[in-house]
Short mmCIF file of C-alpha atoms in Angstrom, two decimals:
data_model
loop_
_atom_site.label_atom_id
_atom_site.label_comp_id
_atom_site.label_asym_id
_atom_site.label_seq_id
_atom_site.Cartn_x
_atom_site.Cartn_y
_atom_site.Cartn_z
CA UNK A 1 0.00 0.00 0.00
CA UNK A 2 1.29 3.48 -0.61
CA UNK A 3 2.54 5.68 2.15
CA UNK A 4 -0.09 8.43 3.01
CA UNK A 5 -0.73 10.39 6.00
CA UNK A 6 -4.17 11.30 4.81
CA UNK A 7 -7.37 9.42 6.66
CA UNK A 8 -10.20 8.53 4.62
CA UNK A 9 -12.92 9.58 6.49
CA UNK A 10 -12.09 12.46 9.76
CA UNK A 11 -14.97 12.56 12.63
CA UNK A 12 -15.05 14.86 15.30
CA UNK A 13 -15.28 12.12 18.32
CA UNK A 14 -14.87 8.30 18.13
CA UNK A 15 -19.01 8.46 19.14
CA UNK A 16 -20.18 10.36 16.03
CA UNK A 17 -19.40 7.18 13.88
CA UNK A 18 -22.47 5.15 13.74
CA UNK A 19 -23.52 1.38 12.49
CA UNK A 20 -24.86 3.46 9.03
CA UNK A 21 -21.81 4.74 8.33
CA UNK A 22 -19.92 1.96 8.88
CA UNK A 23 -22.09 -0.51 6.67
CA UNK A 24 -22.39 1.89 3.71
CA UNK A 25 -18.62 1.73 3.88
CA UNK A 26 -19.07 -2.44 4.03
CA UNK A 27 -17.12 -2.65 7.03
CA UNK A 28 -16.88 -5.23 9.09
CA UNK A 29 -14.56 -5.07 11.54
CA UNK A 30 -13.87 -1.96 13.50
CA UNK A 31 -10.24 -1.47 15.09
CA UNK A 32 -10.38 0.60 17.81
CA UNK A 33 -7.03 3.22 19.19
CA UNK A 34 -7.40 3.29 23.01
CA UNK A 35 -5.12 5.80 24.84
CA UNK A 36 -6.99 9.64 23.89
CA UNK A 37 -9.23 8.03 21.41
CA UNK A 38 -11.87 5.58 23.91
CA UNK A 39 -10.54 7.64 26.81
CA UNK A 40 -7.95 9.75 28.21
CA UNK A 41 -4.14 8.77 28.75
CA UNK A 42 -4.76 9.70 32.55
CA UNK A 43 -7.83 7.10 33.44
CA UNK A 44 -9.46 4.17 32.30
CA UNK A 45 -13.03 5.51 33.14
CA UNK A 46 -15.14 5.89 30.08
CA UNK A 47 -17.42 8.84 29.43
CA UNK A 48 -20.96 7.44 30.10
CA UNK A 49 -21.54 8.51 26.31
CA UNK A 50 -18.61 6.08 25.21
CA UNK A 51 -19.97 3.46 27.26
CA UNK A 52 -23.30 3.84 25.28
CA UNK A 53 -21.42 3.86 22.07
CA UNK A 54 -18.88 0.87 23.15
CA UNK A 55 -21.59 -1.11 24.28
CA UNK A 56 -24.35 -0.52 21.53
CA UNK A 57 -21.68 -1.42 18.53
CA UNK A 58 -20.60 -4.27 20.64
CA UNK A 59 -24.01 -5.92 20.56
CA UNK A 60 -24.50 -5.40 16.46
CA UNK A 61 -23.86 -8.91 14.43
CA UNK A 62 -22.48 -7.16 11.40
CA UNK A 63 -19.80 -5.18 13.22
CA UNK A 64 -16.97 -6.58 15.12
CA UNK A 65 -14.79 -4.68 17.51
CA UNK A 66 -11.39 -5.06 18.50
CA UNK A 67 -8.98 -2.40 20.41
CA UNK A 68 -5.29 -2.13 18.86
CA UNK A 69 -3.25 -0.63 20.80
CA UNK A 70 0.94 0.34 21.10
CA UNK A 71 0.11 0.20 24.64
CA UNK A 72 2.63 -2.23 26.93
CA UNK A 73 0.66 -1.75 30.16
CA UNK A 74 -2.05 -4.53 31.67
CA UNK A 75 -4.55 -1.43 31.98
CA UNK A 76 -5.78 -2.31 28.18
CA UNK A 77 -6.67 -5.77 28.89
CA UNK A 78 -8.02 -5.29 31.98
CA UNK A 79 -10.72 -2.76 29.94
CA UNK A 80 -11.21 -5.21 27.44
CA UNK A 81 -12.01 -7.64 29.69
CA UNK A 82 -14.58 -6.09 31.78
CA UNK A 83 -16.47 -4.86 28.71
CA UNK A 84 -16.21 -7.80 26.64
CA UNK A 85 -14.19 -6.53 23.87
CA UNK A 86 -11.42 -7.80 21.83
CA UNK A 87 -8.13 -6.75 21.93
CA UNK A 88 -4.19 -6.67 20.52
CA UNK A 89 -1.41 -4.95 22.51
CA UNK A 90 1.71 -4.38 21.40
CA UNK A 91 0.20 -3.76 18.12
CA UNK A 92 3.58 -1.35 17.07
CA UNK A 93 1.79 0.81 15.27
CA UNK A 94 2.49 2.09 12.40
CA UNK A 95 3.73 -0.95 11.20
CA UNK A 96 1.23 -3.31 10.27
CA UNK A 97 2.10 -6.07 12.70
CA UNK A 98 -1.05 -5.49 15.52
CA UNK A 99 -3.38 -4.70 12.48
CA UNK A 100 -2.73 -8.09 10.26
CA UNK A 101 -2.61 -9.89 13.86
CA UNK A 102 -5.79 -8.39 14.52
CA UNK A 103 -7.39 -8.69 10.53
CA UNK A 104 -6.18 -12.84 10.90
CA UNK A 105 -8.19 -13.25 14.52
CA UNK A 106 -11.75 -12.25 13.46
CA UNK A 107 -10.83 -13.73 9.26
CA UNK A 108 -11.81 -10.19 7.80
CA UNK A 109 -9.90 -9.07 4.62
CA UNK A 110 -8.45 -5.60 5.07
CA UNK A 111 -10.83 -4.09 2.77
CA UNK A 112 -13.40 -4.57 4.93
CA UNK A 113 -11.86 -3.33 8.11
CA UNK A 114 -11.09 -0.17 9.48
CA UNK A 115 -8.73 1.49 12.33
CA UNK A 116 -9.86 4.58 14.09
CA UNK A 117 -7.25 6.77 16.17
CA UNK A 118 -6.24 10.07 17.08
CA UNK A 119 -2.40 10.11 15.64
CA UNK A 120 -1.72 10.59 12.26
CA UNK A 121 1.79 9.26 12.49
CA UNK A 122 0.64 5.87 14.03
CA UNK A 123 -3.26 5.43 13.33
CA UNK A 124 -3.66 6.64 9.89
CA UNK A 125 -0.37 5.88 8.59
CA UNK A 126 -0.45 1.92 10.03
CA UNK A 127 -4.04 1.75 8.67
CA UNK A 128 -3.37 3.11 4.94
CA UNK A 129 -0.30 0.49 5.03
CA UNK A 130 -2.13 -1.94 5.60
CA UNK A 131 -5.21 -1.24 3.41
CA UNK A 132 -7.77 -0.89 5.84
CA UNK A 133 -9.65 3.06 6.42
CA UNK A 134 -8.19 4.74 8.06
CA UNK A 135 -10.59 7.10 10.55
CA UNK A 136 -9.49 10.06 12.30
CA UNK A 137 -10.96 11.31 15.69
CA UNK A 138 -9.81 14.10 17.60
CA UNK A 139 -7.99 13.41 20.84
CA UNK A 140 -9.70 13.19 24.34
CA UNK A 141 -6.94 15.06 25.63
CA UNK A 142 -3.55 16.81 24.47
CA UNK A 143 -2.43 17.13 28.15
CA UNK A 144 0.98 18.00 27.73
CA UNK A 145 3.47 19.48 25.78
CA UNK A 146 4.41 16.64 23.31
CA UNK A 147 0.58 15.60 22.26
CA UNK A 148 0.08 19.29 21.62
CA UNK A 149 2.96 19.74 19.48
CA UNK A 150 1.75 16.47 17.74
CA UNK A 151 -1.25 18.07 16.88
CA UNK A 152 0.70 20.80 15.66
CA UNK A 153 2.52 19.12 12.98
CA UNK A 154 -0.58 16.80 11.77
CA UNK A 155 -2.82 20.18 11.04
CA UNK A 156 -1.14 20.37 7.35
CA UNK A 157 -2.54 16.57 6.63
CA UNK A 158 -6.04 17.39 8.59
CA UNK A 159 -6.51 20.99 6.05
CA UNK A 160 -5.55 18.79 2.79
CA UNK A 161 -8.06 16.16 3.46
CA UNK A 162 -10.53 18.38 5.18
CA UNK A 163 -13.18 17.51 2.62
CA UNK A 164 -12.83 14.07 4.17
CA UNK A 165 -15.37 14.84 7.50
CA UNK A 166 -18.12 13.31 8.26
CA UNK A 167 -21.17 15.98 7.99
CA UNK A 168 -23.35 15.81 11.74
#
């Protein structure tokens, strides 16, 4: 796949995506960021609204979850686990390793699958390698210094593919 930096489709909150969308899209299997995209690098509380959301796309037939995460610490799991949700740690984003791991464990091709994240450099690049949409959210939080000037540097990519958001 060619390298691009450029999501496919840009929503304002991980929530806003619904089952519609996702089916008119045909996909299948939704890969799910964790740290500032479900919540914030400080807790592992959910906002009641993303429980809603986790739990309501959880519980549709035609749409399978699964978090991907870079994340080394047992706090992912542990999430996971108490909601019921799939997931891949380690995933070394954005190299394609966690995302093929993750696209052989539920036996979805990669056209029918997409990842959804806050980071350009890991989310959307690691999901346009390995052919799957790539969906960008905003973060939860840029809490310090070093997600802000992240931000920073992925507002060129954002403006170019501006045309790319979802309408509300």
């Amino acid at each position: 796949m060619p390298l691009s930096f450029l999501p496919k489709i840009i929503a304002p909150k991980l929530t806003d995506l619904t089952p519609e969308l996702l089916r008119a899209r045909k996909i299948r299997l939704l890969m799910l960021d964790f740290d500032n995209t479900i919540v914030p690098y400080t807790t592992n509380v959910p906002t009641p609204e993303m429980t809603a959301w986790l739990d309501d796309m959880n519980n549709l037939e035609d749409i399978q979850l699964c978090i991907v995460s870079n994340s080394h610490k047992d706090r992912v799991p542990r999430f996971c686990k108490e909601r019921g949700l799939a997931c891949i740690t380690y995933a070394r984003k954005p190299s394609g390793k966690g995302i093929w791991e993750c696209l052989r464990k539920f036996g979805i091709p990669a056209s029918e699958a997409a990842l959804v994240g806050d980071q350009i450099y890991t989310d959307v690049l690691g999901a346009n390698c390995a052919g799957v949409t790539s969906i960008l959210v905003s973060a939860i939080d840029n809490h310090n210094f070093w997600l802000k000037a992240r931000h920073v540097l992925e507002l060129p990519f954002i403006f170019i593919a501006r045309n790319r958001r979802i309408k509300k």
